[in-house]
PDB file of C-alpha atoms in Angstrom:
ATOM      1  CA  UNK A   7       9.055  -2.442  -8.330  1.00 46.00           C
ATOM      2  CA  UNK A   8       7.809  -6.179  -8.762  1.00 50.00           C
ATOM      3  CA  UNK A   9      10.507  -8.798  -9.094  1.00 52.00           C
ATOM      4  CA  UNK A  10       9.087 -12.044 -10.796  1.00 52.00           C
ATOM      5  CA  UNK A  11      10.205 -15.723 -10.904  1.00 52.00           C
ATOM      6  CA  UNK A  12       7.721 -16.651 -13.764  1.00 48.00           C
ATOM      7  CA  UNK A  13       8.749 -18.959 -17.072  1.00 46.00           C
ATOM      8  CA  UNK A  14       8.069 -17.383 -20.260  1.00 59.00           C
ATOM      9  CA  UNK A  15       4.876 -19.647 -20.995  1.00 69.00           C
ATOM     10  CA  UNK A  16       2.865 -20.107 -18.171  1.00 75.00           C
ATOM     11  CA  UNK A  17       1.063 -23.496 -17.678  1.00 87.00           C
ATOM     12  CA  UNK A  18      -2.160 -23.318 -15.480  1.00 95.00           C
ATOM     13  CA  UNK A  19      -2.637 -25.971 -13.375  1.00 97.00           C
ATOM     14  CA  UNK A  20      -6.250 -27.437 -11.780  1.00 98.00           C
ATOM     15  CA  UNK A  21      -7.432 -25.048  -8.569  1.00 98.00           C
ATOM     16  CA  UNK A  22     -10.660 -25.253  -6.567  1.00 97.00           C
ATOM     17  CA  UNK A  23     -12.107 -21.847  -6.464  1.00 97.00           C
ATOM     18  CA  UNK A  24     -14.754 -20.993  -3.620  1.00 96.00           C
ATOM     19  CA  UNK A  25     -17.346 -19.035  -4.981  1.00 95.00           C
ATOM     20  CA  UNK A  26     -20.380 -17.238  -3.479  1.00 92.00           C
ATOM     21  CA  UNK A  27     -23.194 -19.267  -2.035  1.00 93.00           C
ATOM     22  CA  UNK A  28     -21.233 -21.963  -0.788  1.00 91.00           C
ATOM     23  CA  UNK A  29     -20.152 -23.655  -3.950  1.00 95.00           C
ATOM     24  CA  UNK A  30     -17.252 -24.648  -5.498  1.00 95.00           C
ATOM     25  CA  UNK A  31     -15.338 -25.349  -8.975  1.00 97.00           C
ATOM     26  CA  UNK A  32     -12.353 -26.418 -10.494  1.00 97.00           C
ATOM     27  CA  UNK A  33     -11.132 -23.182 -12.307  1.00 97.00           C
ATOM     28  CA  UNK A  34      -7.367 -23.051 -13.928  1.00 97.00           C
ATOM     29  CA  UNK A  35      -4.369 -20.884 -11.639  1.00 98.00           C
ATOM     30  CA  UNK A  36      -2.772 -18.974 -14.276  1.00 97.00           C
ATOM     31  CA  UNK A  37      -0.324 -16.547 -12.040  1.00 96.00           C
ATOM     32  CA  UNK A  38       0.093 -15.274  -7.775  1.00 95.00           C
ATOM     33  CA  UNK A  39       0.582 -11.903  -6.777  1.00 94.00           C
ATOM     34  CA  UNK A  40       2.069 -10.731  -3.383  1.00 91.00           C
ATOM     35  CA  UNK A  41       0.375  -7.604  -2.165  1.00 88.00           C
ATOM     36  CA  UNK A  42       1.311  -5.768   0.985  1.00 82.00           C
ATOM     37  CA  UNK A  43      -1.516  -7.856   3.064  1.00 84.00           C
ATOM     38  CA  UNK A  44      -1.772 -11.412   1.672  1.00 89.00           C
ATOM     39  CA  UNK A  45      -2.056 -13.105  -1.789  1.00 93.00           C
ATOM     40  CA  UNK A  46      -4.065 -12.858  -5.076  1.00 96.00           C
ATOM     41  CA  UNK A  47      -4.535 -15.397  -7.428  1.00 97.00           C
ATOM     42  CA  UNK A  48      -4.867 -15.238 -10.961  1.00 97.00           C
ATOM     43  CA  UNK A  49      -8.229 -17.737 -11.871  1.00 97.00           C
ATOM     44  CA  UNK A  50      -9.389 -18.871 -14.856  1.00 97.00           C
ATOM     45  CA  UNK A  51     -13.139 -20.336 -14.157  1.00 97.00           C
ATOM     46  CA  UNK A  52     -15.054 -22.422 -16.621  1.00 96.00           C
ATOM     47  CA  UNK A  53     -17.861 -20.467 -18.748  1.00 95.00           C
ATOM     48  CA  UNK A  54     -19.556 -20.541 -21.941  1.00 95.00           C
ATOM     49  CA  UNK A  55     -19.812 -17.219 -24.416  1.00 94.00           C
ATOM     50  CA  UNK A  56     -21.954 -17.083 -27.650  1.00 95.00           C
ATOM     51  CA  UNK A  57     -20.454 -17.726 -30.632  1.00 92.00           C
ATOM     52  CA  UNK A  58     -20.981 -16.840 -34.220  1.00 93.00           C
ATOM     53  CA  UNK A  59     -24.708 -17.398 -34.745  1.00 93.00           C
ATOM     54  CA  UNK A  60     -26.463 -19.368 -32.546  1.00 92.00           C
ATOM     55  CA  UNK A  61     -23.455 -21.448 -31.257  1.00 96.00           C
ATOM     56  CA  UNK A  62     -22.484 -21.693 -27.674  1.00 96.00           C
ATOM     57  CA  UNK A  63     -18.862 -21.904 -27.192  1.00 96.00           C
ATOM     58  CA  UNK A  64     -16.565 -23.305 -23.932  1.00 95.00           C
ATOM     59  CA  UNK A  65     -14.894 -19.806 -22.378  1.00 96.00           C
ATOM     60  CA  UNK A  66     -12.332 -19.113 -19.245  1.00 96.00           C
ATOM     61  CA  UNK A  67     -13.319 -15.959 -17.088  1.00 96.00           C
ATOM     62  CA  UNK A  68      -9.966 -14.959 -15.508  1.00 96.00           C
ATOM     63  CA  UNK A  69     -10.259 -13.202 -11.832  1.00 97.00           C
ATOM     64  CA  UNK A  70      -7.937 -12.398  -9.489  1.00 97.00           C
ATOM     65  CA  UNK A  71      -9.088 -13.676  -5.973  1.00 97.00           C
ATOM     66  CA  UNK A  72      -7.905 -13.951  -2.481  1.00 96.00           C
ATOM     67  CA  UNK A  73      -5.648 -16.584  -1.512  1.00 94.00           C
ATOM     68  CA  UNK A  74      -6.647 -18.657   1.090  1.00 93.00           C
ATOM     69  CA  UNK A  75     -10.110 -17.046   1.250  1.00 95.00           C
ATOM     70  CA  UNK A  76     -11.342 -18.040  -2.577  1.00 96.00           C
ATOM     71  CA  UNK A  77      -8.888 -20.980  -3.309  1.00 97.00           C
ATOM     72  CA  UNK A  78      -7.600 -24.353  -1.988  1.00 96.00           C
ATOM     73  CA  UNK A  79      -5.596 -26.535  -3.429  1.00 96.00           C
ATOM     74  CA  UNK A  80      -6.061 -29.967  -5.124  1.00 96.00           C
ATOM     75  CA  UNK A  81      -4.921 -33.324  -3.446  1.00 95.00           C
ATOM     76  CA  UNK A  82      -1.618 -34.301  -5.645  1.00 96.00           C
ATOM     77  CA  UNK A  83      -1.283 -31.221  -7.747  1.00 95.00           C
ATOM     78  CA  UNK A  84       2.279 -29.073  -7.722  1.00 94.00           C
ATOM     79  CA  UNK A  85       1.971 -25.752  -7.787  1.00 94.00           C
ATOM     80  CA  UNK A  86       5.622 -25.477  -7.983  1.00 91.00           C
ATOM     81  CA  UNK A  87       5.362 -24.230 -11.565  1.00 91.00           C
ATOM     82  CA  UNK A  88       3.111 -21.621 -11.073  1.00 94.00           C
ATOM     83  CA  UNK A  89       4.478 -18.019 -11.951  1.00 94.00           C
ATOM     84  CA  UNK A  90       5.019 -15.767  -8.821  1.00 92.00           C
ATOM     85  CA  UNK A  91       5.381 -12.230  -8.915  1.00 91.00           C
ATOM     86  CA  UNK A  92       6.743 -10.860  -5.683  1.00 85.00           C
ATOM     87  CA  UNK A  93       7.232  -7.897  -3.672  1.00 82.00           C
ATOM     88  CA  UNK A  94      10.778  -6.118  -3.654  1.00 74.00           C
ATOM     89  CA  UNK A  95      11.853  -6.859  -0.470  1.00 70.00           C
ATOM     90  CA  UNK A  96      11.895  -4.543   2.144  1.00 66.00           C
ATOM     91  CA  UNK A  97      14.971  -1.956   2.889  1.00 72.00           C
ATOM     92  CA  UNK A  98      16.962  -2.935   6.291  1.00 77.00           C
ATOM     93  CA  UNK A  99      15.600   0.855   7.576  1.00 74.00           C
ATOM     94  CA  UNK A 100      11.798  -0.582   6.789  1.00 70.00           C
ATOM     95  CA  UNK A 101      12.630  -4.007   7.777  1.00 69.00           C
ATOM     96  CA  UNK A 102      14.143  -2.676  11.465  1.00 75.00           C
ATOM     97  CA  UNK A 103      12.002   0.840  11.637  1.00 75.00           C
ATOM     98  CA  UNK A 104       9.093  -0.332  10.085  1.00 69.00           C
ATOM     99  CA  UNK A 105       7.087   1.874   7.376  1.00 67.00           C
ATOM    100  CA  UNK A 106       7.695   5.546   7.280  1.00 71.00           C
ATOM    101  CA  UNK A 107       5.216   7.447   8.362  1.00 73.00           C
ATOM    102  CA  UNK A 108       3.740  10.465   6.929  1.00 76.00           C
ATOM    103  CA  UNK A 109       5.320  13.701   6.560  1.00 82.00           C
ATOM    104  CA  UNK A 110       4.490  17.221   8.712  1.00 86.00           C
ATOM    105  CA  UNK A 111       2.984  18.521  11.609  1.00 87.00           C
ATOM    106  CA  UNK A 112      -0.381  19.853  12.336  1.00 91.00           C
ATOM    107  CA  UNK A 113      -1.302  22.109  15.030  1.00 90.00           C
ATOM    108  CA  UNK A 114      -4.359  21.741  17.071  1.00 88.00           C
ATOM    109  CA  UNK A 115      -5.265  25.164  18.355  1.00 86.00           C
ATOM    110  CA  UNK A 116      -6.631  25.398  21.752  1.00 78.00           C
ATOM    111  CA  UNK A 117      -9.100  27.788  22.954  1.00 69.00           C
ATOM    112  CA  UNK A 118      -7.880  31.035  23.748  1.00 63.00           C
ATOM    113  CA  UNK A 119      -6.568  34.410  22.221  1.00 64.00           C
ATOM    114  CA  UNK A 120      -3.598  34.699  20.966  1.00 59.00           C
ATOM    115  CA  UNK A 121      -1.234  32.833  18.427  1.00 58.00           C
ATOM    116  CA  UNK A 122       0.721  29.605  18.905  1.00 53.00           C
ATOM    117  CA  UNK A 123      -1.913  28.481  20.960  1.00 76.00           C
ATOM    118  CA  UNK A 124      -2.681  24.732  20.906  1.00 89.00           C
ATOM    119  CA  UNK A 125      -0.495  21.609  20.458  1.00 92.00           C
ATOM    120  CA  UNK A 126       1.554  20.706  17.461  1.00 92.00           C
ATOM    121  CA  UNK A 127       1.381  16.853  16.336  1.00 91.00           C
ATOM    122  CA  UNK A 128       2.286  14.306  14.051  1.00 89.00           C
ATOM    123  CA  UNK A 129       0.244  14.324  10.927  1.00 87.00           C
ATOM    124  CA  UNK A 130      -0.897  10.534  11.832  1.00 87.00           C
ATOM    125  CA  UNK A 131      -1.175  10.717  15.345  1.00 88.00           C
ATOM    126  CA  UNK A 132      -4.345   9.559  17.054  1.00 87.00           C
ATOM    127  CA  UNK A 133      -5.260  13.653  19.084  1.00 88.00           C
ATOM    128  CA  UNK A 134      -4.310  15.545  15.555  1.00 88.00           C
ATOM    129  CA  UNK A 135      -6.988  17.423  14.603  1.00 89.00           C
ATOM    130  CA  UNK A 136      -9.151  16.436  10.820  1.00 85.00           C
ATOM    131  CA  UNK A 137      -8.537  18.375   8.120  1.00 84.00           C
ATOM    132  CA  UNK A 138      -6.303  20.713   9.835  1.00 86.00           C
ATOM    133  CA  UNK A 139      -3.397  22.184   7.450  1.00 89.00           C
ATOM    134  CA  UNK A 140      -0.341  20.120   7.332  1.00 90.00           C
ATOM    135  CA  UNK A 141       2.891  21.808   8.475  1.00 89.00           C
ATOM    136  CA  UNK A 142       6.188  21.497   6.723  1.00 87.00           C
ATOM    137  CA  UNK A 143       9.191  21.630   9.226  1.00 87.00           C
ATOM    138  CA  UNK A 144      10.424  25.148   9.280  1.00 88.00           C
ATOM    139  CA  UNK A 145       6.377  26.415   9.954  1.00 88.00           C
ATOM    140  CA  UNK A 146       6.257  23.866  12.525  1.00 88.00           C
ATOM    141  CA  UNK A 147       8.754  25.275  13.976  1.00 89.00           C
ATOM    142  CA  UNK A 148       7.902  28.471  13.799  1.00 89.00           C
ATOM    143  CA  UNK A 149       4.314  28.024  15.460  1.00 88.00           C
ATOM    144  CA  UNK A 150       6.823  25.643  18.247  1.00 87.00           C
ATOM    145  CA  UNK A 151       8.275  28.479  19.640  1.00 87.00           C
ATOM    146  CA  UNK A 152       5.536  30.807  20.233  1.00 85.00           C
ATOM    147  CA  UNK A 153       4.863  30.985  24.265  1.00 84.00           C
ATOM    148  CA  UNK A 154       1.768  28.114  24.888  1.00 84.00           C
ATOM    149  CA  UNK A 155       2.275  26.045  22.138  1.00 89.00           C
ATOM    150  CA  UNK A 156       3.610  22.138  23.585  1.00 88.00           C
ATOM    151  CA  UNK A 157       4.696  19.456  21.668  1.00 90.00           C
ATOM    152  CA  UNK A 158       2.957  16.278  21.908  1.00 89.00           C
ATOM    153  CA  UNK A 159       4.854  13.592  23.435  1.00 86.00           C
ATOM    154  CA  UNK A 160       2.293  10.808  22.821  1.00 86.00           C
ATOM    155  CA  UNK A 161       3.218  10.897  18.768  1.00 85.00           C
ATOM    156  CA  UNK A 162       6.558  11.709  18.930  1.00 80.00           C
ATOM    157  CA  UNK A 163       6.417  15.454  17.896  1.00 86.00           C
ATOM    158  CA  UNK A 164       8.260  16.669  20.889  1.00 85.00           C
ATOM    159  CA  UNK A 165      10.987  14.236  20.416  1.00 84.00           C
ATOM    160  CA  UNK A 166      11.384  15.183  16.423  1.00 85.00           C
ATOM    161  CA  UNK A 167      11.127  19.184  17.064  1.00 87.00           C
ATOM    162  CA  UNK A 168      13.076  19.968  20.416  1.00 82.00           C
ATOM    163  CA  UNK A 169      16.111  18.989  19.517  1.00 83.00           C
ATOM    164  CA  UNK A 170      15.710  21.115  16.316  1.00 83.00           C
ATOM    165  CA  UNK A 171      14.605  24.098  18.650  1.00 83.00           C
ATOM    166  CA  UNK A 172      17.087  23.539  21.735  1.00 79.00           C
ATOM    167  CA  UNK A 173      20.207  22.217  19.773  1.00 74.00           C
ATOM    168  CA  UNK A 174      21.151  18.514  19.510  1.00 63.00           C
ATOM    169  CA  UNK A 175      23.915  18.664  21.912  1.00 59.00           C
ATOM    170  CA  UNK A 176      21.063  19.784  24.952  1.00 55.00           C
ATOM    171  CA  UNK A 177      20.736  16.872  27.090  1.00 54.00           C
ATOM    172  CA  UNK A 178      24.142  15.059  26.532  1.00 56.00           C
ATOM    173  CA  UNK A 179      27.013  14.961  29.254  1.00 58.00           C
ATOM    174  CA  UNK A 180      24.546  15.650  32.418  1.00 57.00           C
ATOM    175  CA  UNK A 181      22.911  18.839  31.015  1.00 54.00           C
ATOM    176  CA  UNK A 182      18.951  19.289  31.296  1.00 52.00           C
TER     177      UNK A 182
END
């Protein structure tokens, strides 16, 4: 969900736009866009389109670009008015935990005979496995308490799953 602060009639305003080969024009910014990693803006460069019969006619070729990487600004221009169309704003859980990462388990079976061999991990940790088939909770925990299975402590899958497998109170009030 987008939350915007743009007027009803937007009024583009004078740009320069970097384009490819080291050159530059003024183009027209119509509108900016937050994404997750930076800024787009909304361009409208110069151009000329065929017109009825032989006529050539002045056109706009709107673009969305990468702001700073494809624009800079003009010396005494406001871009005060331009519309902006934001992000929501984080949660307080993202803002303090940071984005949620991905849900399940995957196992990573080790050599050997025998079932529940192996290690069970995060989905997005670094050791898990490619491809391997992603776990919900109660089959993680199933294939957790079969005799040479571990839990990996270097994603967090042994802190998630043991206290689901040895009770929450274990470890509280001096007990191992």
């Amino acid at each position: 969900m987008t939350t915007s602060s743009a007027p009803s009639e937007p009024v583009p305003v004078p740009i320069r736009v970097l384009l490819p080969g080291d050159q530059d024009v003024v183009g027209r910014l119509w509108s900016k866009r937050q994404v997750r990693d930076g800024w787009l803006y909304e361009v409208g460069l110069p151009a000329y389109r065929n017109g009825p019969g032989d006529t050539v006619e002045p056109a706009e070729h709107r673009v969305w670009v990468r702001a700073p990487q494809h624009v800079q600004p003009l010396d005494g221009v406001s871009y005060d008015g331009v519309p902006v169309e934001y992000l929501e704003k984080p949660s307080v859980v993202e803002r303090e935990l940071g984005p949620r990462r991905p849900a399940g388990w995957v196992l990573a079976k080790a050599g050997g005979r025998g079932p529940g061999r192996g290690t069970v991990h995060a989905v997005d940790c670094a050791e898990a496995p490619a491809g391997a088939p992603v776990l919900i909770l109660e089959h993680a925990l199933d294939v957790a308490q079969h005799p040479g299975t571990r839990l990996c402590s270097l994603c967090g899958a042994a802190a998630e799953l043991d206290p689901v497998l040895k009770g929450f109170d274990r470890g509280f009030d001096g007990e191992d």
